[in-house]
Tab-separated table of C-alpha atoms and ligand atoms in Angstrom:
chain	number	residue	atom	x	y	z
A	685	UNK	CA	-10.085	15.835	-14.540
A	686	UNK	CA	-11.092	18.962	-12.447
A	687	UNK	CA	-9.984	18.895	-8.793
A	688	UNK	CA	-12.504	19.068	-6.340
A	689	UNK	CA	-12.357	22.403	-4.238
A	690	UNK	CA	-13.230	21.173	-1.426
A	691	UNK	CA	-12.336	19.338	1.827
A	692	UNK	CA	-15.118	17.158	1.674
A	693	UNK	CA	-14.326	16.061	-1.892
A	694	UNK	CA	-10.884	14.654	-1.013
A	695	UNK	CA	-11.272	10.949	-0.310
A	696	UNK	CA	-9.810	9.333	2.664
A	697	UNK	CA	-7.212	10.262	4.713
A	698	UNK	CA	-9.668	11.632	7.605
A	699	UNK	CA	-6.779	12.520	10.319
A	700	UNK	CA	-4.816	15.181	7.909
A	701	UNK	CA	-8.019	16.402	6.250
A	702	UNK	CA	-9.587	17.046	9.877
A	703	UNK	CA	-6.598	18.806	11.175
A	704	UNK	CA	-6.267	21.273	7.921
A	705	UNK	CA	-10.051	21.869	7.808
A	706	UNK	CA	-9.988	22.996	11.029
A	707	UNK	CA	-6.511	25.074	11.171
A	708	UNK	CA	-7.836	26.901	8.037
A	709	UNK	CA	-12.063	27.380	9.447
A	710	UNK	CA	-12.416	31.287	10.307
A	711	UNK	CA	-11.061	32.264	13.831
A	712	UNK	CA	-9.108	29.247	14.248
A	713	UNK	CA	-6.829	28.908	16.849
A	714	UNK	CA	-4.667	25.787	15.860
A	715	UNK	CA	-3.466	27.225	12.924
A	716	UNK	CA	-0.042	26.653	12.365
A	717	UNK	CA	2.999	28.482	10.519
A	718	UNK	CA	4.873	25.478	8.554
A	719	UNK	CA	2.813	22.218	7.420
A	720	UNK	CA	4.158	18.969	5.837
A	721	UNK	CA	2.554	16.516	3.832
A	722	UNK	CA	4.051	13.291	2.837
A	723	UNK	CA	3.100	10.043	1.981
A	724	UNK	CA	3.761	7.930	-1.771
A	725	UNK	CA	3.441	9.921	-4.805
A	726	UNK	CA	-0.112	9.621	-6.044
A	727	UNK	CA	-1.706	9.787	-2.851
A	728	UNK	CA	-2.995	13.131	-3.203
A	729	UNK	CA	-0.545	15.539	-1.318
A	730	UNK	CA	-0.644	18.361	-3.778
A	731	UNK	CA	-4.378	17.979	-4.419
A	732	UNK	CA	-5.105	18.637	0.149
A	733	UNK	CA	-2.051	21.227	-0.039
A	734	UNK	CA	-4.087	23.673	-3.109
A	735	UNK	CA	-7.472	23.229	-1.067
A	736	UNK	CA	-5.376	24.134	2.398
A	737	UNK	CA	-3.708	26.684	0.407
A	738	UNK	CA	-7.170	28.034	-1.165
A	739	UNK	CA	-8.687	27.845	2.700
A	740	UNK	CA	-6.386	30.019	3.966
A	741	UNK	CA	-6.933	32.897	1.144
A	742	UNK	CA	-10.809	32.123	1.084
A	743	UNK	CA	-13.664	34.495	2.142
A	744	UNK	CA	-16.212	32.531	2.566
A	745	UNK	CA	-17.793	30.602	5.895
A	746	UNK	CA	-16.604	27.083	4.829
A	747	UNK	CA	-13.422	27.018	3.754
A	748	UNK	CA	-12.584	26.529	0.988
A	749	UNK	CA	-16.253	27.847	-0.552
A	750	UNK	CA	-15.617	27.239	-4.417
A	751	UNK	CA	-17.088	30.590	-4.784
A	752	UNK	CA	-15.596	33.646	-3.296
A	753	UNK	CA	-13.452	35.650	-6.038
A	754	UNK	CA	-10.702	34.389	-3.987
A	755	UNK	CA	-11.182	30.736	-4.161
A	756	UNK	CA	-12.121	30.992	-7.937
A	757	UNK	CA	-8.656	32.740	-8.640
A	758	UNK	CA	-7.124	30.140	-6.770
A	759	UNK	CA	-8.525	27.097	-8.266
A	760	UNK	CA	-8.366	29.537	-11.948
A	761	UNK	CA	-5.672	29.052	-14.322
A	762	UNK	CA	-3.948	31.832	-13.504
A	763	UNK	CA	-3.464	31.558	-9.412
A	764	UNK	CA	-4.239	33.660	-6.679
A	765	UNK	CA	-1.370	36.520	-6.040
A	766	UNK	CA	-1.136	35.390	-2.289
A	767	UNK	CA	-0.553	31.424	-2.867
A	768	UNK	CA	2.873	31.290	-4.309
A	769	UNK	CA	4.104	28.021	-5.493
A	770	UNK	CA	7.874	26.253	-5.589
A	771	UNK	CA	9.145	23.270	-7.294
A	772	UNK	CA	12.453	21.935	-8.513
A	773	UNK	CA	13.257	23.295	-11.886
A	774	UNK	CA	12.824	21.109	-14.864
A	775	UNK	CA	16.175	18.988	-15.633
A	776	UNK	CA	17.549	20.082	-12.509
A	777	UNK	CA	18.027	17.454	-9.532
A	778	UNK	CA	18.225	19.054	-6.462
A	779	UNK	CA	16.190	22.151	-5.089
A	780	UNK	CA	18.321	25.383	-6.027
A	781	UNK	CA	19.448	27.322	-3.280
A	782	UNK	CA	18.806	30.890	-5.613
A	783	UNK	CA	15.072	29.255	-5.339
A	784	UNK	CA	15.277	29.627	-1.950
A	785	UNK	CA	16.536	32.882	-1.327
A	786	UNK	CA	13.855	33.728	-3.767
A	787	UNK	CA	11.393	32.404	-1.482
A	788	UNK	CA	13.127	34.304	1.532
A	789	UNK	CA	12.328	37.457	-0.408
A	790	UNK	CA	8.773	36.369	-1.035
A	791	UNK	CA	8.111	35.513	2.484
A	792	UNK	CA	8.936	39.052	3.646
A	793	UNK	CA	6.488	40.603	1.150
A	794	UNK	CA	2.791	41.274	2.580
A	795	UNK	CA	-0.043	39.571	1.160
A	796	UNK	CA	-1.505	41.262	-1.987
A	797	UNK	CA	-5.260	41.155	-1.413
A	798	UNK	CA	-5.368	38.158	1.204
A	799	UNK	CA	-4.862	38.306	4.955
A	800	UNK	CA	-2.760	35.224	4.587
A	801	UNK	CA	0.234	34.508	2.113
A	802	UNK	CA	0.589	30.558	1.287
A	803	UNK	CA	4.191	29.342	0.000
A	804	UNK	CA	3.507	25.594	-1.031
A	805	UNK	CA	6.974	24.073	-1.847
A	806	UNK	CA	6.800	20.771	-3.750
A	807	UNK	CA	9.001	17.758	-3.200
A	808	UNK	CA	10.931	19.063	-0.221
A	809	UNK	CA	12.985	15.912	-0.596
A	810	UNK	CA	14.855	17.374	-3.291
A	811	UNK	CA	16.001	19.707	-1.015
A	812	UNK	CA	20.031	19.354	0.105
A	813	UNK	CA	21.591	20.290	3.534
A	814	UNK	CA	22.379	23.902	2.127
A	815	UNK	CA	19.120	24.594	0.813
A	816	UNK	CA	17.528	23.231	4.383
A	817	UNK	CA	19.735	25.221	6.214
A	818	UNK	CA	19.031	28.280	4.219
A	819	UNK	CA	15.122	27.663	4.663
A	820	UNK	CA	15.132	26.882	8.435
A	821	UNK	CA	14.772	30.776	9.943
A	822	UNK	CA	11.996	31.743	8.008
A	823	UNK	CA	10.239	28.649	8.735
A	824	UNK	CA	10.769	28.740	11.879
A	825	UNK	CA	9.750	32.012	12.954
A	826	UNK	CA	7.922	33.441	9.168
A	827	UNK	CA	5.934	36.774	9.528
A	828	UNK	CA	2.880	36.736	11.550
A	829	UNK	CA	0.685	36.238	7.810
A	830	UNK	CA	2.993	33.250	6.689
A	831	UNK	CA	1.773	29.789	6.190
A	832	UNK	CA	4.107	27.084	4.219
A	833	UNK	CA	2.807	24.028	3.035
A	834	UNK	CA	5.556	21.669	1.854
A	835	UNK	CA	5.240	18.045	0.109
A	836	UNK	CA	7.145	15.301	-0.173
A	837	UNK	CA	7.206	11.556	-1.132
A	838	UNK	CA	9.629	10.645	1.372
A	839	UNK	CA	10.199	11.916	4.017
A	840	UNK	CA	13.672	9.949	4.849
A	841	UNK	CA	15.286	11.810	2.267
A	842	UNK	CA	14.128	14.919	4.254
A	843	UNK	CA	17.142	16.948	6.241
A	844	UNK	CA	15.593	16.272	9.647
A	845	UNK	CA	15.331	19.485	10.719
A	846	UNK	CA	12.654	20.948	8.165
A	847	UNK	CA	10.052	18.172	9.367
A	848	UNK	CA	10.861	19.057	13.456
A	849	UNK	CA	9.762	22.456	12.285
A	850	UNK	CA	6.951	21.640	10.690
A	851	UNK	CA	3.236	19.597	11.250
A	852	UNK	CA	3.957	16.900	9.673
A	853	UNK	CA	0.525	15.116	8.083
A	854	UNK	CA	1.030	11.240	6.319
A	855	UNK	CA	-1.333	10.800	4.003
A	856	UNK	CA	-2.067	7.410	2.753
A	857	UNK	CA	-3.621	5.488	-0.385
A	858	UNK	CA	-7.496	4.431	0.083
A	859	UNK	CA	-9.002	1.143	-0.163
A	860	UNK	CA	-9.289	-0.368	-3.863
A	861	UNK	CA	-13.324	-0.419	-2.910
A	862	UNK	CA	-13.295	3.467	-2.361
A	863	UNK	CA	-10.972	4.038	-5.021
A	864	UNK	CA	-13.371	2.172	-7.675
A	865	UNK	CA	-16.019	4.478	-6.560
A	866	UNK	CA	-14.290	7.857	-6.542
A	867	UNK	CA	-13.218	6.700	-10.058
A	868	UNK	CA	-16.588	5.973	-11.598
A	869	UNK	CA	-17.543	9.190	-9.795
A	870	UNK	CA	-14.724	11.204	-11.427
A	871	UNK	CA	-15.237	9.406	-14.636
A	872	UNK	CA	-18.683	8.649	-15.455
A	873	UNK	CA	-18.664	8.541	-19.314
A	874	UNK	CA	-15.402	6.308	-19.308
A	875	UNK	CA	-15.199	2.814	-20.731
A	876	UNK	CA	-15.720	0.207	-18.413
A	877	UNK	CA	-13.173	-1.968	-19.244
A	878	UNK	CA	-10.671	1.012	-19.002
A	879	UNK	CA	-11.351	1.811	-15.462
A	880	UNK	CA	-11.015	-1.341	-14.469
A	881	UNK	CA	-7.597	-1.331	-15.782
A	882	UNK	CA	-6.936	1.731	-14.183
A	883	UNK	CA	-7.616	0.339	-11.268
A	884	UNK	CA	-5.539	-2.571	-11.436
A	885	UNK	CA	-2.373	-0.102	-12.354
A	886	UNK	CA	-3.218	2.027	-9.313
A	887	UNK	CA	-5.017	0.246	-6.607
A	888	UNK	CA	-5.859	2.541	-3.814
A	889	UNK	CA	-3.139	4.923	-5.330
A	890	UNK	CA	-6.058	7.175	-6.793
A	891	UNK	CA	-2.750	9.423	-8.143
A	892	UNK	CA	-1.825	6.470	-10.265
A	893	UNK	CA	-5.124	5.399	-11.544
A	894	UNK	CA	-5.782	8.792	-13.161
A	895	UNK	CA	-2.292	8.771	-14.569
A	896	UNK	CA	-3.443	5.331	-15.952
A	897	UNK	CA	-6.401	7.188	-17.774
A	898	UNK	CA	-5.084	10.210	-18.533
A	899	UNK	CA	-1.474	9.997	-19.638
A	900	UNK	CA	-0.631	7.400	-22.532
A	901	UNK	CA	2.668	6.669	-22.292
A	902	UNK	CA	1.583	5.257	-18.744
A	903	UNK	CA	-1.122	3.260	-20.540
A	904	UNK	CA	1.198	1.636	-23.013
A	905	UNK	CA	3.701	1.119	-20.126
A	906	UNK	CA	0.802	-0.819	-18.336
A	907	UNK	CA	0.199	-2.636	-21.274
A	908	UNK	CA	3.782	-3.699	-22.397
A	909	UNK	CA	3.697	-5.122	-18.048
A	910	UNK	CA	0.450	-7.211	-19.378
A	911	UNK	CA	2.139	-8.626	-22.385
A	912	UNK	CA	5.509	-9.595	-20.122
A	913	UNK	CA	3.108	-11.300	-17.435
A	914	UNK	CA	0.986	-12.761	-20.781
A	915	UNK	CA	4.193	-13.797	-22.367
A	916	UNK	CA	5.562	-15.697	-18.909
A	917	UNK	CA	2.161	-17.443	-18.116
A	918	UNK	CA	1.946	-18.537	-22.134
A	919	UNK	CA	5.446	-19.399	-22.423
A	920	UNK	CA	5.772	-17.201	-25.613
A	921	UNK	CA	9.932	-16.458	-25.244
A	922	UNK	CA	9.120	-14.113	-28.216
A	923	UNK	CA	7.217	-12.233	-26.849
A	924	UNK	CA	9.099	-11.451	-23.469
A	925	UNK	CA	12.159	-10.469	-25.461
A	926	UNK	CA	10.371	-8.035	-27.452
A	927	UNK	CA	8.731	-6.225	-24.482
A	928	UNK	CA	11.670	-6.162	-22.556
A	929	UNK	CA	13.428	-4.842	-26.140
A	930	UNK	CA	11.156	-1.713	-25.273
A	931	UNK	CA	12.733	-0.425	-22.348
A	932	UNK	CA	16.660	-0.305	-23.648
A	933	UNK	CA	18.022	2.957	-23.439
A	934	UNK	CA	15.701	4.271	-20.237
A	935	UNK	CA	16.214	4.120	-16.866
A	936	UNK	CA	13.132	5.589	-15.383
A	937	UNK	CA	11.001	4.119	-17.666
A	938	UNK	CA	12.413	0.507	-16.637
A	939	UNK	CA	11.706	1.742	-12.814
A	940	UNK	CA	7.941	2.696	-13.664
A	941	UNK	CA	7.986	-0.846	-15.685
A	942	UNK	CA	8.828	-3.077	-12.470
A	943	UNK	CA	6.446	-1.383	-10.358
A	944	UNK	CA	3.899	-1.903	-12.664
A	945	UNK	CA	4.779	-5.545	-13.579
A	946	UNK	CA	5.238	-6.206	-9.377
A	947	UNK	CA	1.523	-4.767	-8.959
A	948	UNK	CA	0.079	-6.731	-11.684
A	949	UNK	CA	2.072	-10.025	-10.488
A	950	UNK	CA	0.928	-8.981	-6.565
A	951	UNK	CA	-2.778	-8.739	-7.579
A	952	UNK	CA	-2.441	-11.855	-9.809
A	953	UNK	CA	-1.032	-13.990	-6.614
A	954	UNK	CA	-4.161	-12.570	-4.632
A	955	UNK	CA	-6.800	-12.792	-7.355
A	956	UNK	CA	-7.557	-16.254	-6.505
A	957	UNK	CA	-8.486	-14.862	-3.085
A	958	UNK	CA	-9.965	-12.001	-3.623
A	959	UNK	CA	-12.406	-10.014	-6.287
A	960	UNK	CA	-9.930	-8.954	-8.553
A	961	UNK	CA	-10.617	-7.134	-12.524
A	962	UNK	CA	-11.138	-10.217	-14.925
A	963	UNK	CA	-7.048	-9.911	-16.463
A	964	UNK	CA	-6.302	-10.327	-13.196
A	965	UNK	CA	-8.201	-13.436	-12.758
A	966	UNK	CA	-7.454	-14.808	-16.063
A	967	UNK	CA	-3.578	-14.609	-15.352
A	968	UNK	CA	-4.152	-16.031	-12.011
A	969	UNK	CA	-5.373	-19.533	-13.059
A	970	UNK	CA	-2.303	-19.772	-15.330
A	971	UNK	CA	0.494	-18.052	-12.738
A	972	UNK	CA	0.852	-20.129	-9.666
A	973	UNK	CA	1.617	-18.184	-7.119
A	974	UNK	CA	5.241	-19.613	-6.114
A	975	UNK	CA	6.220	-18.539	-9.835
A	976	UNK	CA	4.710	-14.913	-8.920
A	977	UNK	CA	6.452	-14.676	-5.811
A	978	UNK	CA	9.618	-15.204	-8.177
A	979	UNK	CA	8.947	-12.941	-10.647
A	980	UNK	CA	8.681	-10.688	-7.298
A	981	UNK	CA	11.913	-11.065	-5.838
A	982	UNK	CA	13.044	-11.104	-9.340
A	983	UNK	CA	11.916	-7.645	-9.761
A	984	UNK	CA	13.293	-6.715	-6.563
A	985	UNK	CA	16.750	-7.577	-7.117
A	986	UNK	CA	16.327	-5.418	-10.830
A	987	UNK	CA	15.358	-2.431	-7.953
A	988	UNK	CA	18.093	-2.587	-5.699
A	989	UNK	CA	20.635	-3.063	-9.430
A	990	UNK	CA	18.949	0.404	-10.346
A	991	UNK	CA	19.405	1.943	-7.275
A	992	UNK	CA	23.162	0.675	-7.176
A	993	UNK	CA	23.602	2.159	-10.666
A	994	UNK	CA	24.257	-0.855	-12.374
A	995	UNK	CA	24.174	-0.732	-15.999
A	996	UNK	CA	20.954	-0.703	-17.755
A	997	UNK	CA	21.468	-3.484	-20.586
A	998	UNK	CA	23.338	-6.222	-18.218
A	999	UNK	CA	20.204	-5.860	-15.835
A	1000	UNK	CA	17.877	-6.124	-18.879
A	1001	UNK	CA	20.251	-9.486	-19.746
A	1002	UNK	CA	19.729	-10.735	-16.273
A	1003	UNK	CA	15.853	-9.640	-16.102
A	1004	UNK	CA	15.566	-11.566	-19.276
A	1005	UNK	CA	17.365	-14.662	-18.757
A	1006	UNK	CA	15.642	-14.441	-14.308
A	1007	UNK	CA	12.534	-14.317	-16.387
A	1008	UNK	CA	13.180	-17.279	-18.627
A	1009	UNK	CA	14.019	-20.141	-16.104
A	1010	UNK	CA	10.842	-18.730	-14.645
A	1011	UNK	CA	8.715	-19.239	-17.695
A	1012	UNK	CA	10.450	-22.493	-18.714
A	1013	UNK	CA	9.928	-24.523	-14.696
B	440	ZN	ZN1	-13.977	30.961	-1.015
C-alpha cells in the first residue's frame, strides 16, 4: 500500500492533523521546534509524522503538494537529504545513547537544499533517562531551522521531561465504519471476505488491519485466534491443544495471540448487538457472552503473567487448562 501524501488523505484524528497542517502552511506563525505524537501502535503516527516531515521541506502552496521535487524525494525511496530519520537499532532494546550524540551532530548541520531540517525519532519510549537527558538541550533550544518530530506508543514510558518540551499530539483509532471505508478505498481489488477479516483483526486500528492484509504471519496468527475461539465454542479439546501447541517457544508471538483472541472474543460478546463480519456472528450464537467475558479475564491474567516474566510453558499449562473448564461448563 502507497501512503497518501497528503493531509487530507489521513483519516481521522482532525485535532493533530489541523494543528500540523497549519504549523507547516507557508508563513506560519505557530510553528513549533519539537512535536510529539503518540497514541497505540497502528494508529497512524509515523504515517502524519512523514507528511509533517514532507510539509516542512515542501515547495509548493499546500503543503505537502505530492509534486514539488522536494516532496517526491521525500515520499521516494531514497529520502529527502533534509528529513533525517532515527529508530532503535534492530535487536537492540533501548535507544543508544551513540544514536543520540549522532543526532546532536546532525542537528547542528544546516539543511542541504531545504530551509528546514526534520529529525523524526521513532519510538521515543525506548528512550532511557541517559539518552533523555542527553537529548533535552537541543530540543529545547535546536537551531533556528530545526524541527523534531518524535513518536511513541506510550507515552508513560516517556522520561517526563522530553514530552514538557515538546507539542504533544494523541492520535487515536477511527470508527470501524470509517475504517471499512478507507479500507475498500485503499484496497479496491481485494477479496471481500478478506477485508472483512481484516477488519475484525483491526477494528478502527487502520495500522492493524493492513498488517492483517499485508503481512502473513499476522494472518495465520489471526487465524490460529479463530480456530482457539472455534475450538472453545465446538468443544473440540483437540483442537485447542494443538493451536495453543503453536505458540511454545515465543513470547511475543503469544502477546500478539491474546490480543487477537481478546478482540475476536470482544466483538463476538457485542455481535449480537451490533453489525458485526458474519465469523463474528456465527461465533456469537454459540459463545454466550458470560463464557466470553471469561475467556477475557482469562486472557488478562496470561497479560499481567507475561509482563511479570513468568515462564512461557506454565502459562501455556494454565491458558490451556483456564480454557478447558471454560469449554467444558
Ligand atoms: Zn511539495
Amino acid at each position: 500500500m502507497k501512503i497518501n501524501p497528503s493531509f487530507d488523505g489521513f483519516i481521522g484524528n482532525a485535532h493533530p492533523v489541523s494543528v500540523l497542517r497549519r504549523a507547516t502552511s507557508p508563513g506560519s506563525k505557530t510553528l513549533r521546534a519539537a512535536y510529539l505524537l503518540h497514541g497505540t501502535a497502528g494508529t497512524g503516527k509515523k504515517t502524519l509524522a512523514a507528511v509533517t516531515a514532507a510539509a516542512l521541506v515542501c515547495q509548493g502552496q499546500e503543503r505537502p503538494c505530492g509534486e514539488c521535487p522536494s516532496c517526491k524525494k521525500a515520499f521516494g525511496g531514497f529520502g529527502h537529504p533534509d528529513i533525517l530519520r532515527f529508530k532503535t537499532p534492530e535487536g537492540k532494546t533501548q535507544f543508544p545513547v551513540e544514536l543520540i550524540r549522532e543526532i546532536k551532530r546532525q542537528a547542528y548541520i544546516q539543511p542541504n537544499e531545504s530551509d528546514k531540517k526534520v529529525i523524526l525519532i521513532e519510538n521515543a519510549e525506548m528512550m532511557n533517562a541517559a539518552s533523555a537527558n542527553a537529548l533535552l538541550k537541543v530540543l529545547e533550544e535546536p537551531p533556528h531551522y530545526l524541527v523534531f518530530i518524535l513518536t511513541c506508543d506510550n507515552l508513560s514510558a516517556l522520561p517526563e521531561t522530553i514530552p514538557s518540551r515538546c507539542v504533544c499530539l494523541e492520535l487515536h483509532e477511527v470508527s470501524p465504519r470509517r475504517a471499512e471505508q478507507w479500507l475498500l478505498r485503499q484496497y479496491p481489488e481485494e477479496n471481500p471476505q478478506l477485508l472483512e477479516n481484516a477488519l475484525l483483526c483491526g477494528g478502527g486500528n487502520l495500522g492493524k488491519c493492513v498488517h492483517y492484509l499485508e503481512d502473513e504471519e499476522t494472518r495465520t496468527l489471526f487465524e490460529s485466534a479463530m480456530r482457539l475461539c472455534r475450538a472453545l465454542v465446538d468443544g473440540r479439546e483437540f483442537d485447542l491443544l494443538s493451536v495453543l501447541s503453536g505458540l511454545e517457544g515465543n513470547r511475543e508471538k503469544f502477546a500478539a495471540f491474546l490480543s487477537m483472541a481478546d478482540r475476536l472474543v470482544c466483538e463476538t460478546a457485542k455481535a449480537g448487538f451490533t453489525a458485526a463480519s458474519r465469523e463474528a456472528v456465527s461465533l456469537a450464537a454459540r459463545l454466550s457472552p458470560g463464557r466470553a467475558a471469561r475467556v477475557h479475564l482469562l486472557n488478562d491474567e496470561m497479560r499481567r503473567g507475561l509482563k511479570a516474566n513468568v515462564s512461557l510453558s506454565l502459562l501455556l499449562a494454565v491458558y490451556s487448562s483456564g480454557l478447558k473448564t471454560i469449554m467444558e461448563t
